[in-house]
PDB file of C-alpha atoms in Angstrom:
ATOM      1  CA  UNK N   6     -13.646 -10.314  16.708  1.00 75.00           C
ATOM      2  CA  UNK N   7      -9.930 -10.060  16.150  1.00 86.00           C
ATOM      3  CA  UNK N   8      -8.364  -6.631  16.381  1.00 92.00           C
ATOM      4  CA  UNK N   9      -5.041  -4.841  16.523  1.00 95.00           C
ATOM      5  CA  UNK N  10      -4.078  -1.571  18.152  1.00 97.00           C
ATOM      6  CA  UNK N  11      -1.311   0.794  17.185  1.00 97.00           C
ATOM      7  CA  UNK N  12      -0.808   3.105  20.150  1.00 97.00           C
ATOM      8  CA  UNK N  13       1.343   5.704  18.387  1.00 97.00           C
ATOM      9  CA  UNK N  14       0.092   8.029  15.670  1.00 96.00           C
ATOM     10  CA  UNK N  15       3.630   8.970  14.744  1.00 97.00           C
ATOM     11  CA  UNK N  16       7.132   7.764  15.462  1.00 98.00           C
ATOM     12  CA  UNK N  17      10.166   9.943  14.820  1.00 98.00           C
ATOM     13  CA  UNK N  18      13.630   8.452  14.625  1.00 98.00           C
ATOM     14  CA  UNK N  19      16.993   9.694  13.462  1.00 98.00           C
ATOM     15  CA  UNK N  20      18.529   8.090  10.405  1.00 98.00           C
ATOM     16  CA  UNK N  21      20.813   5.233  11.406  1.00 97.00           C
ATOM     17  CA  UNK N  22      19.069   4.644  14.721  1.00 98.00           C
ATOM     18  CA  UNK N  23      16.995   1.553  15.445  1.00 98.00           C
ATOM     19  CA  UNK N  24      13.266   1.931  15.018  1.00 97.00           C
ATOM     20  CA  UNK N  25      10.262   0.277  16.610  1.00 98.00           C
ATOM     21  CA  UNK N  26       6.634   0.630  15.562  1.00 98.00           C
ATOM     22  CA  UNK N  27       4.283  -0.870  18.125  1.00 98.00           C
ATOM     23  CA  UNK N  28       1.303  -3.142  17.671  1.00 98.00           C
ATOM     24  CA  UNK N  29      -0.757  -5.114  20.166  1.00 97.00           C
ATOM     25  CA  UNK N  30      -3.391  -7.640  19.275  1.00 95.00           C
ATOM     26  CA  UNK N  31      -6.573  -9.117  20.645  1.00 93.00           C
ATOM     27  CA  UNK N  32      -7.525 -12.483  19.188  1.00 87.00           C
ATOM     28  CA  UNK N  33      -9.206 -15.695  20.121  1.00 84.00           C
ATOM     29  CA  UNK N  34      -7.194 -18.680  19.044  1.00 82.00           C
ATOM     30  CA  UNK N  35      -3.931 -18.473  17.156  1.00 83.00           C
ATOM     31  CA  UNK N  36      -3.164 -15.052  15.717  1.00 88.00           C
ATOM     32  CA  UNK N  37      -2.279 -14.445  12.104  1.00 91.00           C
ATOM     33  CA  UNK N  38      -0.540 -11.061  12.130  1.00 95.00           C
ATOM     34  CA  UNK N  39       0.863  -8.851   9.406  1.00 96.00           C
ATOM     35  CA  UNK N  40       2.664  -5.620   8.750  1.00 97.00           C
ATOM     36  CA  UNK N  41       2.063  -3.507   5.673  1.00 97.00           C
ATOM     37  CA  UNK N  42       3.654  -0.262   4.534  1.00 98.00           C
ATOM     38  CA  UNK N  43       2.046   2.548   2.557  1.00 97.00           C
ATOM     39  CA  UNK N  44       4.159   5.158   0.818  1.00 96.00           C
ATOM     40  CA  UNK N  45       2.489   8.467  -0.097  1.00 93.00           C
ATOM     41  CA  UNK N  46      -0.150   8.124  -2.808  1.00 90.00           C
ATOM     42  CA  UNK N  47       0.516   4.387  -3.167  1.00 93.00           C
ATOM     43  CA  UNK N  48      -1.229   1.177  -2.273  1.00 94.00           C
ATOM     44  CA  UNK N  49      -0.251  -0.928   0.706  1.00 96.00           C
ATOM     45  CA  UNK N  50       2.664  -3.320   0.387  1.00 96.00           C
ATOM     46  CA  UNK N  51       3.109  -6.485   2.416  1.00 95.00           C
ATOM     47  CA  UNK N  52       6.174  -6.485   4.695  1.00 97.00           C
ATOM     48  CA  UNK N  53       5.940  -9.628   6.781  1.00 95.00           C
ATOM     49  CA  UNK N  54       3.630 -12.012   8.576  1.00 94.00           C
ATOM     50  CA  UNK N  55       3.492 -14.247  11.619  1.00 93.00           C
ATOM     51  CA  UNK N  56       1.481 -17.439  11.423  1.00 88.00           C
ATOM     52  CA  UNK N  57       3.384 -19.903  13.539  1.00 84.00           C
ATOM     53  CA  UNK N  58       6.945 -20.877  14.356  1.00 85.00           C
ATOM     54  CA  UNK N  59       9.795 -18.546  15.282  1.00 89.00           C
ATOM     55  CA  UNK N  60       8.761 -15.485  17.224  1.00 92.00           C
ATOM     56  CA  UNK N  61      11.156 -13.317  15.228  1.00 96.00           C
ATOM     57  CA  UNK N  62       9.906 -12.859  11.700  1.00 95.00           C
ATOM     58  CA  UNK N  63      12.038 -11.323   8.988  1.00 96.00           C
ATOM     59  CA  UNK N  64      10.521  -9.413   6.121  1.00 95.00           C
ATOM     60  CA  UNK N  65      11.177  -7.038   3.262  1.00 93.00           C
ATOM     61  CA  UNK N  66      13.531  -4.021   3.286  1.00 94.00           C
ATOM     62  CA  UNK N  67      15.381  -5.221   6.396  1.00 96.00           C
ATOM     63  CA  UNK N  68      12.332  -5.113   8.655  1.00 97.00           C
ATOM     64  CA  UNK N  69      11.563  -7.714  11.255  1.00 97.00           C
ATOM     65  CA  UNK N  70       8.856  -8.194  13.839  1.00 98.00           C
ATOM     66  CA  UNK N  71       8.795  -9.922  17.180  1.00 96.00           C
ATOM     67  CA  UNK N  72       5.753 -11.893  18.216  1.00 96.00           C
ATOM     68  CA  UNK N  73       5.298 -11.854  21.992  1.00 95.00           C
ATOM     69  CA  UNK N  74       2.430 -13.985  23.220  1.00 93.00           C
ATOM     70  CA  UNK N  75       2.621 -12.956  26.869  1.00 94.00           C
ATOM     71  CA  UNK N  76       2.467  -9.270  25.983  1.00 95.00           C
ATOM     72  CA  UNK N  77       0.116  -9.824  23.014  1.00 95.00           C
ATOM     73  CA  UNK N  78       2.420  -7.678  20.929  1.00 97.00           C
ATOM     74  CA  UNK N  79       3.829  -7.784  17.420  1.00 97.00           C
ATOM     75  CA  UNK N  80       6.196  -4.829  17.183  1.00 98.00           C
ATOM     76  CA  UNK N  81       7.909  -3.936  13.923  1.00 98.00           C
ATOM     77  CA  UNK N  82      11.622  -3.258  14.123  1.00 98.00           C
ATOM     78  CA  UNK N  83      14.604  -2.310  12.030  1.00 98.00           C
ATOM     79  CA  UNK N  84      18.177  -2.046  13.313  1.00 97.00           C
ATOM     80  CA  UNK N  85      19.085   1.064  11.319  1.00 97.00           C
ATOM     81  CA  UNK N  86      16.468   3.437   9.914  1.00 98.00           C
ATOM     82  CA  UNK N  87      16.723   4.986   6.465  1.00 97.00           C
ATOM     83  CA  UNK N  88      15.093   8.220   5.324  1.00 97.00           C
ATOM     84  CA  UNK N  89      13.376   6.144   2.649  1.00 96.00           C
ATOM     85  CA  UNK N  90      11.615   4.156   5.398  1.00 97.00           C
ATOM     86  CA  UNK N  91       9.438   7.189   6.102  1.00 97.00           C
ATOM     87  CA  UNK N  92       5.905   5.997   5.402  1.00 97.00           C
ATOM     88  CA  UNK N  93       2.671   4.868   7.014  1.00 97.00           C
ATOM     89  CA  UNK N  94       2.825   1.439   8.666  1.00 98.00           C
ATOM     90  CA  UNK N  95      -0.182  -0.740   9.306  1.00 98.00           C
ATOM     91  CA  UNK N  96      -0.440  -3.718  11.599  1.00 97.00           C
ATOM     92  CA  UNK N  97      -3.158  -6.180  10.596  1.00 96.00           C
ATOM     93  CA  UNK N  98      -4.825  -9.339  11.814  1.00 93.00           C
ATOM     94  CA  UNK N  99      -6.599 -12.066   9.939  1.00 90.00           C
ATOM     95  CA  UNK N 100     -10.022 -13.164  11.028  1.00 83.00           C
ATOM     96  CA  UNK N 101     -12.194 -15.823   9.430  1.00 79.00           C
ATOM     97  CA  UNK N 102     -15.869 -15.435   8.691  1.00 75.00           C
ATOM     98  CA  UNK N 103     -18.457 -18.160   9.160  1.00 75.00           C
ATOM     99  CA  UNK N 104     -17.808 -19.401   5.639  1.00 76.00           C
ATOM    100  CA  UNK N 105     -14.133 -19.957   6.352  1.00 76.00           C
ATOM    101  CA  UNK N 106     -12.982 -16.959   4.339  1.00 79.00           C
ATOM    102  CA  UNK N 107     -10.455 -14.514   5.625  1.00 81.00           C
ATOM    103  CA  UNK N 108     -11.089 -10.943   6.569  1.00 85.00           C
ATOM    104  CA  UNK N 109      -8.012  -8.821   7.203  1.00 90.00           C
ATOM    105  CA  UNK N 110      -8.546  -5.985   9.657  1.00 92.00           C
ATOM    106  CA  UNK N 111      -6.038  -3.156   9.849  1.00 95.00           C
ATOM    107  CA  UNK N 112      -4.894  -0.946  12.692  1.00 96.00           C
ATOM    108  CA  UNK N 113      -5.159   2.818  12.410  1.00 96.00           C
ATOM    109  CA  UNK N 114      -1.633   3.144  11.084  1.00 97.00           C
ATOM    110  CA  UNK N 115       1.537   4.730  12.457  1.00 98.00           C
ATOM    111  CA  UNK N 116       3.384   7.374  10.548  1.00 98.00           C
ATOM    112  CA  UNK N 117       7.123   6.806  10.644  1.00 98.00           C
ATOM    113  CA  UNK N 118       9.291   9.852  10.096  1.00 98.00           C
ATOM    114  CA  UNK N 119      13.026   9.224   9.721  1.00 98.00           C
ATOM    115  CA  UNK N 120      14.977  12.404  10.226  1.00 97.00           C
ATOM    116  CA  UNK N 121      18.224  12.878   8.255  1.00 95.00           C
TER     117      UNK N 121
ATOM    118  CA  UNK D  28       3.127  -5.864 -15.513  1.00 65.00           C
ATOM    119  CA  UNK D  29       0.945  -4.342 -12.813  1.00 71.00           C
ATOM    120  CA  UNK D  30      -0.403  -7.080 -10.538  1.00 92.00           C
ATOM    121  CA  UNK D  31      -3.545  -5.288  -9.327  1.00 97.00           C
ATOM    122  CA  UNK D  32      -4.668  -2.372 -11.433  1.00 97.00           C
ATOM    123  CA  UNK D  33      -7.480   0.066 -10.773  1.00 97.00           C
ATOM    124  CA  UNK D  34      -9.104   2.650 -12.997  1.00 97.00           C
ATOM    125  CA  UNK D  35      -9.565   5.510 -12.766  1.00 97.00           C
ATOM    126  CA  UNK D  36      -6.835   6.708 -10.432  1.00 96.00           C
ATOM    127  CA  UNK D  37      -8.652   9.981  -9.775  1.00 97.00           C
ATOM    128  CA  UNK D  38     -12.346  10.718  -9.930  1.00 97.00           C
ATOM    129  CA  UNK D  39     -13.963  14.092  -9.242  1.00 97.00           C
ATOM    130  CA  UNK D  40     -17.728  14.288  -9.436  1.00 97.00           C
ATOM    131  CA  UNK D  41     -20.810  16.057  -8.142  1.00 97.00           C
ATOM    132  CA  UNK D  42     -23.107  14.879  -5.377  1.00 97.00           C
ATOM    133  CA  UNK D  43     -25.906  12.693  -6.661  1.00 97.00           C
ATOM    134  CA  UNK D  44     -23.970  11.278  -9.593  1.00 97.00           C
ATOM    135  CA  UNK D  45     -23.271   7.594 -10.201  1.00 97.00           C
ATOM    136  CA  UNK D  46     -19.715   6.377 -10.769  1.00 97.00           C
ATOM    137  CA  UNK D  47     -17.790   3.142 -11.178  1.00 97.00           C
ATOM    138  CA  UNK D  48     -14.287   2.000 -10.329  1.00 98.00           C
ATOM    139  CA  UNK D  49     -12.774  -1.003 -12.048  1.00 98.00           C
ATOM    140  CA  UNK D  50     -10.194  -3.455 -10.767  1.00 98.00           C
ATOM    141  CA  UNK D  51      -8.278  -6.237 -12.458  1.00 97.00           C
ATOM    142  CA  UNK D  52      -5.659  -8.627 -11.105  1.00 97.00           C
ATOM    143  CA  UNK D  53      -3.312 -10.822 -13.126  1.00 96.00           C
ATOM    144  CA  UNK D  54      -2.007 -12.866 -10.198  1.00 93.00           C
ATOM    145  CA  UNK D  55      -4.391 -15.751 -10.661  1.00 92.00           C
ATOM    146  CA  UNK D  56      -5.868 -15.136  -7.207  1.00 91.00           C
ATOM    147  CA  UNK D  57      -9.328 -16.378  -6.298  1.00 89.00           C
ATOM    148  CA  UNK D  58     -10.254 -13.655  -3.823  1.00 91.00           C
ATOM    149  CA  UNK D  59     -10.639  -9.927  -4.344  1.00 94.00           C
ATOM    150  CA  UNK D  60     -11.529  -7.107  -1.977  1.00 95.00           C
ATOM    151  CA  UNK D  61     -12.574  -3.504  -1.812  1.00 96.00           C
ATOM    152  CA  UNK D  62     -11.235  -1.358   1.015  1.00 96.00           C
ATOM    153  CA  UNK D  63     -12.055   2.256   1.775  1.00 97.00           C
ATOM    154  CA  UNK D  64      -9.400   4.573   3.210  1.00 97.00           C
ATOM    155  CA  UNK D  65     -10.768   7.762   4.691  1.00 95.00           C
ATOM    156  CA  UNK D  66      -9.083  11.124   5.172  1.00 93.00           C
ATOM    157  CA  UNK D  67      -7.533   9.927   8.453  1.00 93.00           C
ATOM    158  CA  UNK D  68      -5.978   6.986   6.601  1.00 93.00           C
ATOM    159  CA  UNK D  69      -8.229   4.507   8.382  1.00 94.00           C
ATOM    160  CA  UNK D  70      -8.730   1.389   6.240  1.00 95.00           C
ATOM    161  CA  UNK D  71     -12.003  -0.477   6.315  1.00 94.00           C
ATOM    162  CA  UNK D  72     -13.020  -3.533   4.359  1.00 93.00           C
ATOM    163  CA  UNK D  73     -16.172  -3.150   2.298  1.00 95.00           C
ATOM    164  CA  UNK D  74     -16.600  -6.290   0.223  1.00 93.00           C
ATOM    165  CA  UNK D  75     -14.849  -9.479  -0.739  1.00 92.00           C
ATOM    166  CA  UNK D  76     -15.478 -11.929  -3.554  1.00 92.00           C
ATOM    167  CA  UNK D  77     -14.140 -15.428  -3.935  1.00 89.00           C
ATOM    168  CA  UNK D  78     -14.319 -16.784  -7.457  1.00 87.00           C
ATOM    169  CA  UNK D  79     -17.200 -14.430  -8.349  1.00 86.00           C
ATOM    170  CA  UNK D  80     -19.134 -15.194  -5.169  1.00 89.00           C
ATOM    171  CA  UNK D  81     -19.743 -12.489  -2.561  1.00 91.00           C
ATOM    172  CA  UNK D  82     -18.240 -13.704   0.719  1.00 89.00           C
ATOM    173  CA  UNK D  83     -17.861 -10.546   2.787  1.00 87.00           C
ATOM    174  CA  UNK D  84     -20.328  -7.695   2.846  1.00 88.00           C
ATOM    175  CA  UNK D  85     -19.631  -5.272   5.634  1.00 87.00           C
ATOM    176  CA  UNK D  86     -22.069  -2.603   6.768  1.00 78.00           C
ATOM    177  CA  UNK D  87     -21.979  -0.550   3.609  1.00 87.00           C
ATOM    178  CA  UNK D  88     -24.855   1.562   2.227  1.00 90.00           C
ATOM    179  CA  UNK D  89     -26.687  -0.242  -0.536  1.00 92.00           C
ATOM    180  CA  UNK D  90     -25.718   2.619  -2.851  1.00 96.00           C
ATOM    181  CA  UNK D  91     -22.480   0.651  -3.177  1.00 96.00           C
ATOM    182  CA  UNK D  92     -22.762  -2.377  -5.421  1.00 95.00           C
ATOM    183  CA  UNK D  93     -19.816  -4.600  -6.246  1.00 95.00           C
ATOM    184  CA  UNK D  94     -19.766  -6.811  -9.311  1.00 94.00           C
ATOM    185  CA  UNK D  95     -17.375  -9.579 -10.215  1.00 94.00           C
ATOM    186  CA  UNK D  96     -17.778 -10.744 -13.825  1.00 93.00           C
ATOM    187  CA  UNK D  97     -14.938 -13.233 -13.364  1.00 93.00           C
ATOM    188  CA  UNK D  98     -12.387 -13.981 -10.677  1.00 91.00           C
ATOM    189  CA  UNK D  99      -9.842 -11.570 -12.189  1.00 95.00           C
ATOM    190  CA  UNK D 100     -12.158  -8.560 -12.067  1.00 96.00           C
ATOM    191  CA  UNK D 101     -14.011  -6.759  -9.312  1.00 97.00           C
ATOM    192  CA  UNK D 102     -15.809  -3.519 -10.004  1.00 97.00           C
ATOM    193  CA  UNK D 103     -17.452  -1.085  -7.624  1.00 97.00           C
ATOM    194  CA  UNK D 104     -20.450   0.977  -8.636  1.00 97.00           C
ATOM    195  CA  UNK D 105     -21.647   3.799  -6.427  1.00 96.00           C
ATOM    196  CA  UNK D 106     -25.067   5.399  -6.869  1.00 96.00           C
ATOM    197  CA  UNK D 107     -26.207   8.807  -5.673  1.00 97.00           C
ATOM    198  CA  UNK D 108     -22.790   9.886  -4.461  1.00 97.00           C
ATOM    199  CA  UNK D 109     -22.577  11.782  -1.182  1.00 97.00           C
ATOM    200  CA  UNK D 110     -19.885  14.042   0.252  1.00 96.00           C
ATOM    201  CA  UNK D 111     -18.965  11.338   2.770  1.00 95.00           C
ATOM    202  CA  UNK D 112     -18.080   8.951  -0.020  1.00 96.00           C
ATOM    203  CA  UNK D 113     -14.962  10.980  -0.706  1.00 97.00           C
ATOM    204  CA  UNK D 114     -12.075   8.640   0.040  1.00 97.00           C
ATOM    205  CA  UNK D 115      -9.446   6.477  -1.559  1.00 97.00           C
ATOM    206  CA  UNK D 116     -10.791   3.098  -2.603  1.00 98.00           C
ATOM    207  CA  UNK D 117      -8.342   0.237  -2.762  1.00 97.00           C
ATOM    208  CA  UNK D 118      -8.784  -3.036  -4.559  1.00 97.00           C
ATOM    209  CA  UNK D 119      -6.792  -6.012  -3.306  1.00 96.00           C
ATOM    210  CA  UNK D 120      -6.479  -9.701  -4.032  1.00 94.00           C
ATOM    211  CA  UNK D 121      -5.241 -12.806  -2.272  1.00 91.00           C
ATOM    212  CA  UNK D 122      -5.115 -16.516  -2.838  1.00 84.00           C
ATOM    213  CA  UNK D 123      -8.259 -18.429  -1.992  1.00 65.00           C
ATOM    214  CA  UNK D 124      -8.499 -21.249   0.498  1.00 58.00           C
ATOM    215  CA  UNK D 125      -6.125 -22.271   1.941  1.00 55.00           C
ATOM    216  CA  UNK D 126      -4.806 -18.752   2.124  1.00 58.00           C
ATOM    217  CA  UNK D 127      -2.018 -17.093   3.988  1.00 67.00           C
ATOM    218  CA  UNK D 128      -3.595 -13.700   4.236  1.00 70.00           C
ATOM    219  CA  UNK D 129      -1.126 -11.734   2.190  1.00 89.00           C
ATOM    220  CA  UNK D 130      -3.008  -9.059   0.285  1.00 93.00           C
ATOM    221  CA  UNK D 131      -1.810  -7.453  -2.920  1.00 94.00           C
ATOM    222  CA  UNK D 132      -3.133  -3.934  -3.282  1.00 96.00           C
ATOM    223  CA  UNK D 133      -3.790  -1.719  -6.238  1.00 97.00           C
ATOM    224  CA  UNK D 134      -2.610   1.879  -6.250  1.00 96.00           C
ATOM    225  CA  UNK D 135      -5.983   3.214  -5.206  1.00 97.00           C
ATOM    226  CA  UNK D 136      -8.720   5.324  -6.755  1.00 97.00           C
ATOM    227  CA  UNK D 137      -9.158   8.730  -5.160  1.00 97.00           C
ATOM    228  CA  UNK D 138     -12.807   9.768  -5.271  1.00 97.00           C
ATOM    229  CA  UNK D 139     -13.702  13.376  -4.562  1.00 97.00           C
ATOM    230  CA  UNK D 140     -17.377  14.271  -4.306  1.00 97.00           C
ATOM    231  CA  UNK D 141     -18.161  17.993  -4.582  1.00 96.00           C
TER     232      UNK D 141
END
């Protein structure tokens, strides 16, 4: 089964500094990887995805992610953090069941705290 | 217009009761899901329907019964509620085959069982 791991429960970064939220994956075949963000008391929002093509994927709110096949990683990055980026970030991977339907499995989430 | 809407947003009830959560999406998607988010924010898929057909049924107690009257609606009924059912339940939708995996989530329904 496909899975993702987020090794950090929490990441703290000063406003204006670059941020990185880590994710590693374990898949058979080609990975379909995603990042979602959850603000307090809200549903998850899609940020970006990697399916194929360029290893650097750009997404919403200035976020980007780098797919690294040799390190089986898909880290989320932003050049300059904003206080409003403080939220819970989920890495996710798409798996397919025997019927050809997708099942998206999420990591445990990483809380990003941007300090003013 | 809200893309994926869930009702109720909050639900407080006693152990042993039966309750339902409703979900509607106006995105024209074929596939809908129920996810459970526990107190540690861990998200786990429960069920998925594609065009009213059950396609994913994870290891969930049979006290939980999803129903999809049409592809725009997916409801979740829970019988004999237990303390451990307390969680936030999220409905989501995505395009059917071929799909790109992007899920659109509702705002969640927070269930508290006393």
